Tab-separated table of C-alpha atoms in Angstrom:
chain	number	residue	atom	x	y	z
A	1	MET	CA	83.968	-78.145	-85.094
A	2	SER	CA	81.035	-77.330	-82.848
A	3	THR	CA	79.924	-79.692	-80.101
A	4	TYR	CA	76.397	-78.324	-80.377
A	5	ALA	CA	74.198	-81.363	-81.065
A	6	TYR	CA	70.834	-79.744	-81.773
A	7	LYS	CA	69.016	-81.551	-84.582
A	8	PRO	CA	65.727	-79.942	-85.618
A	9	HIS	CA	62.989	-82.268	-86.793
A	10	ASN	CA	62.450	-80.093	-89.863
A	11	TYR	CA	65.564	-80.927	-91.893
A	12	LYS	CA	64.372	-79.104	-95.020
A	13	GLY	CA	64.132	-75.752	-93.273
A	14	THR	CA	65.200	-73.936	-90.189
A	15	PHE	CA	63.622	-72.532	-87.079
A	16	ALA	CA	63.915	-68.812	-86.436
A	17	THR	CA	62.650	-66.247	-83.998
A	18	MET	CA	62.434	-62.491	-84.431
A	19	ILE	CA	62.138	-59.690	-81.911
A	20	ARG	CA	62.461	-55.947	-82.225
A	21	ASP	CA	62.509	-52.879	-80.067
A	22	GLU	CA	62.174	-49.227	-80.973
A	23	ARG	CA	65.436	-49.257	-82.910
A	24	TYR	CA	66.739	-52.772	-83.623
A	25	LYS	CA	65.404	-55.967	-85.167
A	26	LEU	CA	67.005	-59.321	-84.293
A	27	VAL	CA	66.447	-62.616	-86.118
A	28	VAL	CA	68.070	-65.805	-84.774
A	29	TYR	CA	68.311	-68.968	-86.894
A	30	HIS	CA	68.325	-71.650	-84.208
A	31	GLY	CA	70.820	-74.473	-84.377
A	32	HIS	CA	72.984	-72.705	-86.943
A	33	GLY	CA	74.792	-69.967	-85.001
A	34	LEU	CA	73.482	-67.456	-87.525
A	35	GLY	CA	71.306	-64.412	-87.317
A	36	GLU	CA	70.518	-60.948	-88.514
A	37	LEU	CA	70.601	-57.654	-86.635
A	38	PHE	CA	69.323	-54.490	-88.241
A	39	ASP	CA	69.386	-50.889	-87.052
A	40	LEU	CA	65.943	-49.792	-88.191
A	41	GLU	CA	66.744	-46.154	-87.497
A	42	THR	CA	69.652	-45.952	-89.964
A	43	ASP	CA	68.665	-48.888	-92.198
A	44	PRO	CA	64.838	-49.126	-92.315
A	45	ASP	CA	64.917	-51.350	-95.413
A	46	GLU	CA	67.162	-53.910	-93.647
A	47	PHE	CA	70.036	-54.078	-96.117
A	48	ASN	CA	72.968	-53.958	-93.649
A	49	ASN	CA	73.170	-57.045	-91.406
A	50	LEU	CA	75.023	-56.055	-88.214
A	51	TRP	CA	75.063	-59.573	-86.678
A	52	GLU	CA	78.886	-59.749	-86.630
A	53	GLU	CA	79.413	-56.148	-85.459
A	54	PRO	CA	81.393	-56.315	-82.163
A	55	ALA	CA	80.162	-52.894	-81.052
A	56	LEU	CA	76.577	-54.227	-81.021
A	57	THR	CA	77.191	-57.376	-78.963
A	58	GLU	CA	75.401	-55.924	-75.917
A	59	THR	CA	72.407	-54.975	-78.081
A	60	LYS	CA	72.294	-58.466	-79.558
A	61	VAL	CA	72.457	-60.114	-76.111
A	62	ARG	CA	69.787	-57.762	-74.721
A	63	LEU	CA	67.409	-58.609	-77.560
A	64	MET	CA	68.118	-62.339	-77.184
A	65	GLN	CA	67.235	-62.038	-73.486
A	66	LEU	CA	63.966	-60.267	-74.353
A	67	SER	CA	63.175	-63.019	-76.836
A	68	PHE	CA	63.962	-65.720	-74.275
A	69	ASP	CA	61.769	-64.016	-71.665
A	70	ALA	CA	58.894	-63.713	-74.153
A	71	LEU	CA	59.195	-67.418	-74.963
A	72	ALA	CA	59.160	-68.344	-71.267
A	73	LEU	CA	56.012	-66.281	-70.714
A	74	ALA	CA	54.316	-67.956	-73.692
A	75	THR	CA	55.021	-71.501	-72.465
A	76	ASP	CA	52.186	-73.576	-71.012
A	77	ILE	CA	53.104	-74.244	-67.380
A	78	GLY	CA	50.525	-77.005	-67.007
A	79	PRO	CA	47.604	-77.365	-64.602
A	80	LYS	CA	47.329	-75.526	-61.305
A	81	GLN	CA	49.023	-77.322	-58.390
A	82	VAL	CA	46.380	-78.604	-55.974
A	83	THR	CA	48.545	-80.542	-53.478
A	84	TRP	CA	51.754	-79.908	-51.575
A	85	PHE	CA	53.565	-82.952	-53.027
């Protein structure tokens, strides 16, 4: 049993993010430990989900990091700091 306690406010659906590079497409279904990874070079129609493929773990992690970085850059950091405290 997972100790992950994330509870999305949208109980009828799920939240997902997608990112791709020149070769791979990654979809992560947040809060469910599920996802999809496709090799668009060998499977352009996205029929073969490689999410559980151990040989592609580094690719999956790299794409997750790119997605995380993109999210961080898209976040509103608030107003400009005008004082030192």
